[in-house]
């Protein structure tokens, strides 16, 4: 019988994770369940860092970035010994089911654990990368997108003043959602993403055509893993062909993971947290809570992890058409 739910955040933190924790805690309590927070993701599950949460424990956190229950990337949980220790914690703490908030690494670990120990696991997608299949958006993506857009707006001021070409490196792991959509929102001249790699000539053309129209500055977004060496490599390539261009490289880095979550991320996290608890009450297991066309859906964890979410072709086309 379901009596106690454990909740953890794992992998790279994302704005809105706190809102999700709050929603899980309060939804569980409202259904007469106990809820225990597990600190530092799977590491805390192994080490037994567990605390019973009340409604007050999640007061005043909906607007805070990061995660109050901490996060970690845990190598030990990848080993059978680590997962056995984690299971011992569940038994000791009388935790009957887990809600895991994170990205594909979090879900991969959670799914394996669920299979090995027959524990119900529900995933909530929390990652700025938006790279999980089965959900239109992940918690943190909208906030990160807005952060990047604001940085581009600021860089535009100095780029135009000095007539420079800025190469801006954007996070995303293997996915180009942040880069492409920030490029559209920021009115950038080009975007280099792993899913569609324009050859360098195309980037030159984008910059060159602007110059021919007396637009002497450009902002090109480079997804962190689209090209070996990232934005710095692209800058070198451009300067080699066009020594007359003055280039500058900006790596946005972990700035992109911080900040107060947007309204969209808070609402998404709140809806997903409530749905995750309901899913457990309904006897669901090993599924991710997703959002599709503004409806909450449940997607098998295996699909969320293994199926590839592609970028929208019309978004790519829009970027290309509007950047000339
Ligand atoms: O998955 C989120 C993310 O920020 C990626 O975009 C990035 O590649 C990675 O995490 C960075 O991880 P870390 O914070 O461990 O350096």
mmCIF file of C-alpha atoms and ligand atoms in Angstrom:
data_model
loop_
_atom_site.group_PDB
_atom_site.id
_atom_site.type_symbol
_atom_site.label_atom_id
_atom_site.label_comp_id
_atom_site.label_asym_id
_atom_site.label_seq_id
_atom_site.Cartn_x
_atom_site.Cartn_y
_atom_site.Cartn_z
ATOM 1 C CA UNK A 1 0.000 0.000 0.000
ATOM 2 C CA UNK A 2 1.195 3.510 -0.830
ATOM 3 C CA UNK A 3 1.867 5.436 2.367
ATOM 4 C CA UNK A 4 5.152 7.292 1.959
ATOM 5 C CA UNK A 5 6.580 8.963 -1.133
ATOM 6 C CA UNK A 6 10.250 9.898 -1.507
ATOM 7 C CA UNK A 7 11.187 12.866 -3.688
ATOM 8 C CA UNK A 8 14.598 13.802 -5.046
ATOM 9 C CA UNK A 9 16.221 16.120 -7.581
ATOM 10 C CA UNK A 10 19.158 14.807 -9.578
ATOM 11 C CA UNK A 11 21.556 15.802 -12.360
ATOM 12 C CA UNK A 12 21.961 19.411 -13.488
ATOM 13 C CA UNK A 13 19.691 21.712 -11.489
ATOM 14 C CA UNK A 14 17.012 23.630 -13.355
ATOM 15 C CA UNK A 15 14.892 26.647 -12.380
ATOM 16 C CA UNK A 16 11.487 25.354 -11.305
ATOM 17 C CA UNK A 17 12.763 22.245 -9.538
ATOM 18 C CA UNK A 18 11.780 23.830 -6.219
ATOM 19 C CA UNK A 19 8.279 24.467 -7.499
ATOM 20 C CA UNK A 20 8.083 20.779 -8.458
ATOM 21 C CA UNK A 21 9.291 19.626 -5.025
ATOM 22 C CA UNK A 22 6.742 21.928 -3.385
ATOM 23 C CA UNK A 23 3.965 20.521 -5.559
ATOM 24 C CA UNK A 24 4.892 16.898 -4.818
ATOM 25 C CA UNK A 25 5.106 17.558 -1.074
ATOM 26 C CA UNK A 26 1.826 19.452 -0.833
ATOM 27 C CA UNK A 27 -0.093 17.148 -3.195
ATOM 28 C CA UNK A 28 1.060 14.108 -1.220
ATOM 29 C CA UNK A 29 0.100 15.666 2.119
ATOM 30 C CA UNK A 30 -3.288 16.702 0.782
ATOM 31 C CA UNK A 31 -3.904 13.058 -0.144
ATOM 32 C CA UNK A 32 -3.026 11.879 3.373
ATOM 33 C CA UNK A 33 0.396 10.556 2.373
ATOM 34 C CA UNK A 34 3.742 11.105 4.064
ATOM 35 C CA UNK A 35 6.534 12.567 2.005
ATOM 36 C CA UNK A 36 10.249 12.366 2.567
ATOM 37 C CA UNK A 37 12.804 14.540 0.810
ATOM 38 C CA UNK A 38 15.988 12.771 -0.259
ATOM 39 C CA UNK A 39 18.951 15.165 -0.329
ATOM 40 C CA UNK A 40 21.582 15.228 -3.101
ATOM 41 C CA UNK A 41 19.711 12.971 -5.511
ATOM 42 C CA UNK A 42 20.699 9.307 -5.713
ATOM 43 C CA UNK A 43 23.758 10.036 -3.580
ATOM 44 C CA UNK A 44 21.473 10.900 -0.680
ATOM 45 C CA UNK A 45 19.442 7.780 -1.322
ATOM 46 C CA UNK A 46 22.596 5.701 -0.974
ATOM 47 C CA UNK A 47 23.847 7.630 2.064
ATOM 48 C CA UNK A 48 20.454 7.795 3.781
ATOM 49 C CA UNK A 49 20.130 11.597 3.729
ATOM 50 C CA UNK A 50 16.381 11.647 4.189
ATOM 51 C CA UNK A 51 14.055 14.075 5.977
ATOM 52 C CA UNK A 52 10.288 14.023 6.439
ATOM 53 C CA UNK A 53 8.836 17.178 4.884
ATOM 54 C CA UNK A 54 5.841 19.149 6.058
ATOM 55 C CA UNK A 55 3.971 21.748 4.080
ATOM 56 C CA UNK A 56 6.017 24.454 5.841
ATOM 57 C CA UNK A 57 9.279 22.924 4.618
ATOM 58 C CA UNK A 58 8.357 23.990 1.097
ATOM 59 C CA UNK A 59 7.095 27.472 1.976
ATOM 60 C CA UNK A 60 8.610 30.392 0.112
ATOM 61 C CA UNK A 61 10.480 28.318 -2.467
ATOM 62 C CA UNK A 62 8.302 28.531 -5.599
ATOM 63 C CA UNK A 63 10.216 31.616 -6.778
ATOM 64 C CA UNK A 64 13.694 30.267 -6.040
ATOM 65 C CA UNK A 65 16.050 28.845 -8.647
ATOM 66 C CA UNK A 66 18.213 25.782 -7.990
ATOM 67 C CA UNK A 67 16.927 23.079 -5.667
ATOM 68 C CA UNK A 68 16.645 23.342 -1.882
ATOM 69 C CA UNK A 69 17.092 19.563 -1.572
ATOM 70 C CA UNK A 70 20.366 19.788 -3.547
ATOM 71 C CA UNK A 71 21.402 17.810 -6.592
ATOM 72 C CA UNK A 72 24.304 15.626 -7.609
ATOM 73 C CA UNK A 73 25.555 13.454 -10.430
ATOM 74 C CA UNK A 74 26.084 10.070 -8.753
ATOM 75 C CA UNK A 75 28.436 7.466 -10.231
ATOM 76 C CA UNK A 76 27.817 5.027 -7.377
ATOM 77 C CA UNK A 77 24.161 4.630 -8.320
ATOM 78 C CA UNK A 78 25.339 3.240 -11.653
ATOM 79 C CA UNK A 79 26.705 0.195 -9.818
ATOM 80 C CA UNK A 80 24.567 -2.714 -8.478
ATOM 81 C CA UNK A 81 26.170 -2.216 -5.032
ATOM 82 C CA UNK A 82 25.126 1.438 -4.987
ATOM 83 C CA UNK A 83 21.551 0.614 -5.945
ATOM 84 C CA UNK A 84 21.425 -2.103 -3.258
ATOM 85 C CA UNK A 85 22.434 0.495 -0.637
ATOM 86 C CA UNK A 86 19.786 2.838 -2.019
ATOM 87 C CA UNK A 87 17.185 0.092 -1.651
ATOM 88 C CA UNK A 88 18.271 -0.487 1.944
ATOM 89 C CA UNK A 89 17.569 3.198 2.610
ATOM 90 C CA UNK A 90 14.080 2.853 1.153
ATOM 91 C CA UNK A 91 13.362 -0.128 3.426
ATOM 92 C CA UNK A 92 14.785 1.608 6.479
ATOM 93 C CA UNK A 93 12.816 4.797 5.795
ATOM 94 C CA UNK A 94 9.631 2.930 4.782
ATOM 95 C CA UNK A 95 9.529 4.760 1.444
ATOM 96 C CA UNK A 96 7.091 2.979 -0.896
ATOM 97 C CA UNK A 97 7.591 4.964 -4.106
ATOM 98 C CA UNK A 98 9.858 7.585 -5.620
ATOM 99 C CA UNK A 99 9.320 10.782 -7.575
ATOM 100 C CA UNK A 100 12.558 11.658 -9.349
ATOM 101 C CA UNK A 101 13.010 15.125 -10.845
ATOM 102 C CA UNK A 102 15.748 15.470 -13.450
ATOM 103 C CA UNK A 103 16.840 14.631 -16.968
ATOM 104 C CA UNK A 104 17.649 11.477 -18.897
ATOM 105 C CA UNK A 105 20.465 10.370 -16.553
ATOM 106 C CA UNK A 106 18.037 10.616 -13.639
ATOM 107 C CA UNK A 107 15.415 8.606 -15.492
ATOM 108 C CA UNK A 108 17.902 5.984 -16.677
ATOM 109 C CA UNK A 109 18.978 5.334 -13.076
ATOM 110 C CA UNK A 110 15.404 5.455 -11.780
ATOM 111 C CA UNK A 111 14.157 3.001 -14.375
ATOM 112 C CA UNK A 112 16.895 0.479 -13.661
ATOM 113 C CA UNK A 113 16.280 0.777 -9.921
ATOM 114 C CA UNK A 114 12.533 0.314 -10.420
ATOM 115 C CA UNK A 115 13.110 -2.835 -12.457
ATOM 116 C CA UNK A 116 15.646 -4.352 -10.067
ATOM 117 C CA UNK A 117 13.718 -3.702 -6.843
ATOM 118 C CA UNK A 118 10.107 -3.460 -8.000
ATOM 119 C CA UNK A 119 9.754 0.097 -6.704
ATOM 120 C CA UNK A 120 7.251 2.437 -8.383
ATOM 121 C CA UNK A 121 9.153 5.382 -9.878
ATOM 122 C CA UNK A 122 7.599 8.460 -11.482
ATOM 123 C CA UNK A 123 9.815 10.897 -13.389
ATOM 124 C CA UNK A 124 9.293 14.645 -13.638
ATOM 125 C CA UNK A 125 11.338 16.226 -16.455
ATOM 126 C CA UNK A 126 13.562 18.902 -14.964
ATOM 127 C CA UNK A 127 16.362 20.072 -17.247
ATOM 128 C CA UNK A 128 17.164 23.268 -19.122
ATOM 129 C CA UNK A 129 18.036 21.164 -22.199
ATOM 130 C CA UNK A 130 14.409 20.278 -23.130
ATOM 131 C CA UNK A 131 15.768 17.064 -24.636
ATOM 132 C CA UNK A 132 13.246 14.522 -23.317
ATOM 133 C CA UNK A 133 10.913 12.804 -25.724
ATOM 134 C CA UNK A 134 7.229 12.762 -24.792
ATOM 135 C CA UNK A 135 6.968 16.242 -23.341
ATOM 136 C CA UNK A 136 6.691 19.537 -25.176
ATOM 137 C CA UNK A 137 8.665 21.239 -22.440
ATOM 138 C CA UNK A 138 10.881 20.369 -19.498
ATOM 139 C CA UNK A 139 10.992 22.364 -16.266
ATOM 140 C CA UNK A 140 13.706 25.034 -16.489
ATOM 141 C CA UNK A 141 13.817 25.301 -20.253
ATOM 142 C CA UNK A 142 11.667 28.430 -20.492
ATOM 143 C CA UNK A 143 13.639 30.226 -17.781
ATOM 144 C CA UNK A 144 16.980 29.348 -19.386
ATOM 145 C CA UNK A 145 15.698 30.474 -22.784
ATOM 146 C CA UNK A 146 14.731 33.836 -21.343
ATOM 147 C CA UNK A 147 18.090 34.165 -19.587
ATOM 148 C CA UNK A 148 19.935 33.507 -22.841
ATOM 149 C CA UNK A 149 17.721 35.951 -24.722
ATOM 150 C CA UNK A 150 18.467 38.682 -22.178
ATOM 151 C CA UNK A 151 22.202 38.014 -22.547
ATOM 152 C CA UNK A 152 21.910 38.271 -26.329
ATOM 153 C CA UNK A 153 20.090 41.599 -26.014
ATOM 154 C CA UNK A 154 22.924 42.924 -23.878
ATOM 155 C CA UNK A 155 25.616 41.570 -26.193
ATOM 156 C CA UNK A 156 23.836 43.212 -29.132
ATOM 157 C CA UNK A 157 24.538 46.645 -27.639
ATOM 158 C CA UNK A 158 28.278 46.142 -27.564
ATOM 159 C CA UNK A 159 28.361 44.120 -30.807
ATOM 160 C CA UNK A 160 26.770 46.963 -32.775
ATOM 161 C CA UNK A 161 28.824 49.652 -31.042
ATOM 162 C CA UNK A 162 32.104 47.943 -31.965
ATOM 163 C CA UNK A 163 30.899 46.305 -35.208
ATOM 164 C CA UNK A 164 31.995 42.887 -34.049
ATOM 165 C CA UNK A 165 31.009 39.288 -34.660
ATOM 166 C CA UNK A 166 30.030 37.598 -31.398
ATOM 167 C CA UNK A 167 30.132 33.824 -31.068
ATOM 168 C CA UNK A 168 27.990 32.893 -28.084
ATOM 169 C CA UNK A 169 28.234 29.386 -26.648
ATOM 170 C CA UNK A 170 24.989 27.940 -25.337
ATOM 171 C CA UNK A 171 24.387 24.819 -23.205
ATOM 172 C CA UNK A 172 22.180 21.888 -24.210
ATOM 173 C CA UNK A 173 24.282 18.731 -23.929
ATOM 174 C CA UNK A 174 23.364 16.924 -27.198
ATOM 175 C CA UNK A 175 20.342 19.048 -28.041
ATOM 176 C CA UNK A 176 19.950 22.334 -29.882
ATOM 177 C CA UNK A 177 16.555 23.499 -28.553
ATOM 178 C CA UNK A 178 17.983 26.239 -26.353
ATOM 179 C CA UNK A 179 20.360 27.447 -29.054
ATOM 180 C CA UNK A 180 17.870 27.489 -31.919
ATOM 181 C CA UNK A 181 15.022 29.094 -30.026
ATOM 182 C CA UNK A 182 17.254 31.636 -28.301
ATOM 183 C CA UNK A 183 18.610 32.533 -31.756
ATOM 184 C CA UNK A 184 15.080 33.142 -33.004
ATOM 185 C CA UNK A 185 14.108 35.139 -29.899
ATOM 186 C CA UNK A 186 17.332 37.149 -29.966
ATOM 187 C CA UNK A 187 17.219 37.849 -33.717
ATOM 188 C CA UNK A 188 20.603 36.209 -34.214
ATOM 189 C CA UNK A 189 22.397 35.955 -37.543
ATOM 190 C CA UNK A 190 23.061 32.203 -37.301
ATOM 191 C CA UNK A 191 22.769 29.199 -35.011
ATOM 192 C CA UNK A 192 25.000 26.149 -35.015
ATOM 193 C CA UNK A 193 23.251 23.128 -33.520
ATOM 194 C CA UNK A 194 24.077 19.406 -33.526
ATOM 195 C CA UNK A 195 20.809 18.481 -35.288
ATOM 196 C CA UNK A 196 21.454 20.700 -38.320
ATOM 197 C CA UNK A 197 25.016 21.613 -38.926
ATOM 198 C CA UNK A 198 25.368 24.423 -41.420
ATOM 199 C CA UNK A 199 28.743 24.360 -43.034
ATOM 200 C CA UNK A 200 30.986 27.231 -42.119
ATOM 201 C CA UNK A 201 30.408 28.780 -45.556
ATOM 202 C CA UNK A 202 26.779 29.185 -44.584
ATOM 203 C CA UNK A 203 27.714 31.049 -41.451
ATOM 204 C CA UNK A 204 30.043 33.234 -43.466
ATOM 205 C CA UNK A 205 27.250 33.845 -45.913
ATOM 206 C CA UNK A 206 24.895 34.847 -43.111
ATOM 207 C CA UNK A 207 27.453 37.297 -41.751
ATOM 208 C CA UNK A 208 28.559 38.421 -45.237
ATOM 209 C CA UNK A 209 25.043 39.127 -46.451
ATOM 210 C CA UNK A 210 24.451 41.283 -43.395
ATOM 211 C CA UNK A 211 27.634 43.191 -44.142
ATOM 212 C CA UNK A 212 26.610 43.758 -47.725
ATOM 213 C CA UNK A 213 23.523 45.445 -46.279
ATOM 214 C CA UNK A 214 25.810 47.552 -44.087
ATOM 215 C CA UNK A 215 25.055 45.527 -40.981
ATOM 216 C CA UNK A 216 28.515 45.289 -39.519
ATOM 217 C CA UNK A 217 27.838 43.256 -36.421
ATOM 218 C CA UNK A 218 26.529 39.751 -35.923
ATOM 219 C CA UNK A 219 25.616 37.372 -33.155
ATOM 220 C CA UNK A 220 26.030 33.678 -33.893
ATOM 221 C CA UNK A 221 24.900 31.128 -31.305
ATOM 222 C CA UNK A 222 26.960 27.941 -31.044
ATOM 223 C CA UNK A 223 25.583 24.904 -29.185
ATOM 224 C CA UNK A 224 28.271 23.719 -26.766
ATOM 225 C CA UNK A 225 28.800 20.320 -28.431
ATOM 226 C CA UNK A 226 27.907 21.118 -32.042
ATOM 227 C CA UNK A 227 31.552 21.494 -32.940
ATOM 228 C CA UNK A 228 34.769 20.430 -31.220
ATOM 229 C CA UNK A 229 36.045 23.375 -29.222
ATOM 230 C CA UNK A 230 32.683 25.179 -29.253
ATOM 231 C CA UNK A 231 32.344 28.872 -30.000
ATOM 232 C CA UNK A 232 36.116 29.455 -29.879
ATOM 233 C CA UNK A 233 36.621 27.090 -32.818
ATOM 234 C CA UNK A 234 33.996 28.891 -34.879
ATOM 235 C CA UNK A 235 35.612 32.242 -34.094
ATOM 236 C CA UNK A 236 38.964 30.931 -35.340
ATOM 237 C CA UNK A 237 37.398 29.564 -38.519
ATOM 238 C CA UNK A 238 35.714 32.861 -39.282
ATOM 239 C CA UNK A 239 38.799 34.962 -38.580
ATOM 240 C CA UNK A 240 40.906 32.700 -40.785
ATOM 241 C CA UNK A 241 38.696 33.368 -43.796
ATOM 242 C CA UNK A 242 37.872 36.954 -42.854
ATOM 243 C CA UNK A 243 40.784 38.491 -40.944
ATOM 244 C CA UNK A 244 39.002 41.840 -41.314
ATOM 245 C CA UNK A 245 36.228 40.689 -38.940
ATOM 246 C CA UNK A 246 36.734 41.375 -35.273
ATOM 247 C CA UNK A 247 35.356 38.396 -33.330
ATOM 248 C CA UNK A 248 34.608 37.930 -29.631
ATOM 249 C CA UNK A 249 33.604 34.744 -27.817
ATOM 250 C CA UNK A 250 31.152 34.614 -24.908
ATOM 251 C CA UNK A 251 30.554 31.351 -23.078
ATOM 252 C CA UNK A 252 27.317 31.751 -21.111
ATOM 253 C CA UNK A 253 28.016 28.651 -19.010
ATOM 254 C CA UNK A 254 26.188 27.988 -15.766
ATOM 255 C CA UNK A 255 24.550 31.420 -15.769
ATOM 256 C CA UNK A 256 21.988 29.653 -17.930
ATOM 257 C CA UNK A 257 20.957 27.336 -15.090
ATOM 258 C CA UNK A 258 20.316 30.030 -12.499
ATOM 259 C CA UNK A 259 17.635 32.535 -11.686
ATOM 260 C CA UNK A 260 14.068 32.726 -10.550
ATOM 261 C CA UNK A 261 11.807 30.474 -12.652
ATOM 262 C CA UNK A 262 9.418 32.101 -15.127
ATOM 263 C CA UNK A 263 5.668 31.846 -14.589
ATOM 264 C CA UNK A 264 5.565 29.138 -17.271
ATOM 265 C CA UNK A 265 8.117 27.006 -15.450
ATOM 266 C CA UNK A 266 6.415 27.470 -12.079
ATOM 267 C CA UNK A 267 3.056 26.462 -13.512
ATOM 268 C CA UNK A 268 4.514 23.525 -15.431
ATOM 269 C CA UNK A 269 6.346 22.284 -12.324
ATOM 270 C CA UNK A 270 3.255 22.676 -10.147
ATOM 271 C CA UNK A 271 1.019 20.775 -12.571
ATOM 272 C CA UNK A 272 3.584 18.030 -13.059
ATOM 273 C CA UNK A 273 4.198 17.626 -9.321
ATOM 274 C CA UNK A 274 0.505 17.201 -8.577
ATOM 275 C CA UNK A 275 0.131 14.806 -11.526
ATOM 276 C CA UNK A 276 3.085 12.701 -10.358
ATOM 277 C CA UNK A 277 1.471 12.090 -6.966
ATOM 278 C CA UNK A 278 -1.860 11.290 -8.610
ATOM 279 C CA UNK A 279 -0.107 8.864 -10.957
ATOM 280 C CA UNK A 280 1.301 6.963 -7.973
ATOM 281 C CA UNK A 281 -2.100 6.872 -6.271
ATOM 282 C CA UNK A 282 -3.554 5.503 -9.528
ATOM 283 C CA UNK A 283 -1.013 2.689 -9.452
ATOM 284 C CA UNK A 284 1.194 4.003 -12.261
ATOM 285 C CA UNK A 285 4.878 3.123 -12.250
ATOM 286 C CA UNK A 286 7.928 3.775 -14.379
ATOM 287 C CA UNK A 287 6.417 6.642 -16.295
ATOM 288 C CA UNK A 288 7.386 10.256 -16.848
ATOM 289 C CA UNK A 289 4.849 13.024 -16.428
ATOM 290 C CA UNK A 290 4.901 15.072 -19.617
ATOM 291 C CA UNK A 291 2.961 17.903 -21.182
ATOM 292 C CA UNK A 292 1.609 17.681 -24.726
ATOM 293 C CA UNK A 293 -0.620 20.371 -26.242
ATOM 294 C CA UNK A 294 -1.132 21.704 -22.728
ATOM 295 C CA UNK A 295 -2.447 18.351 -21.478
ATOM 296 C CA UNK A 296 -0.652 16.327 -18.818
ATOM 297 C CA UNK A 297 0.329 12.900 -20.158
ATOM 298 C CA UNK A 298 2.148 9.847 -18.813
ATOM 299 C CA UNK A 299 4.928 8.454 -20.971
ATOM 300 C CA UNK A 300 6.919 5.258 -20.291
ATOM 301 C CA UNK A 301 10.342 6.182 -18.906
ATOM 302 C CA UNK A 302 11.935 3.916 -21.525
ATOM 303 C CA UNK A 303 10.458 6.014 -24.345
ATOM 304 C CA UNK A 304 11.345 9.328 -22.696
ATOM 305 C CA UNK A 305 14.948 8.193 -22.478
ATOM 306 C CA UNK A 306 15.430 6.297 -25.722
ATOM 307 C CA UNK A 307 13.367 8.134 -28.295
ATOM 308 C CA UNK A 308 14.942 11.152 -29.911
ATOM 309 C CA UNK A 309 13.094 14.434 -29.730
ATOM 310 C CA UNK A 310 13.805 16.390 -32.869
ATOM 311 C CA UNK A 311 13.783 20.128 -33.290
ATOM 312 C CA UNK A 312 10.909 21.588 -35.285
ATOM 313 C CA UNK A 313 11.772 22.008 -38.945
ATOM 314 C CA UNK A 314 9.664 25.181 -39.184
ATOM 315 C CA UNK A 315 11.674 26.702 -36.318
ATOM 316 C CA UNK A 316 14.886 25.950 -38.167
ATOM 317 C CA UNK A 317 13.466 27.452 -41.351
ATOM 318 C CA UNK A 318 12.257 30.524 -39.457
ATOM 319 C CA UNK A 319 15.748 31.044 -38.040
ATOM 320 C CA UNK A 320 17.310 30.793 -41.508
ATOM 321 C CA UNK A 321 14.745 33.028 -43.223
ATOM 322 C CA UNK A 322 14.739 35.714 -40.562
ATOM 323 C CA UNK A 323 18.487 35.906 -40.096
ATOM 324 C CA UNK A 324 19.308 37.215 -43.582
HETATM 325 O O1 LIG B 1 21.906 19.003 -18.547
HETATM 326 C C1 LIG B 1 22.023 20.316 -18.127
HETATM 327 C C2 LIG B 1 23.397 20.848 -18.432
HETATM 328 O O2 LIG B 1 23.450 22.194 -17.998
HETATM 329 C C3 LIG B 1 23.834 20.751 -19.892
HETATM 330 O O3 LIG B 1 23.264 21.731 -20.699
HETATM 331 C C4 LIG B 1 25.332 20.835 -19.761
HETATM 332 O O4 LIG B 1 25.973 20.194 -20.850
HETATM 333 C C5 LIG B 1 25.598 20.098 -18.468
HETATM 334 O O5 LIG B 1 24.387 20.127 -17.729
HETATM 335 C C6 LIG B 1 26.708 20.684 -17.627
HETATM 336 O O6 LIG B 1 26.878 19.857 -16.512
HETATM 337 P P1 LIG B 1 27.751 20.221 -15.221
HETATM 338 O O7 LIG B 1 26.990 21.257 -14.442
HETATM 339 O O8 LIG B 1 27.865 18.939 -14.492
HETATM 340 O O9 LIG B 1 29.036 20.783 -15.738
#
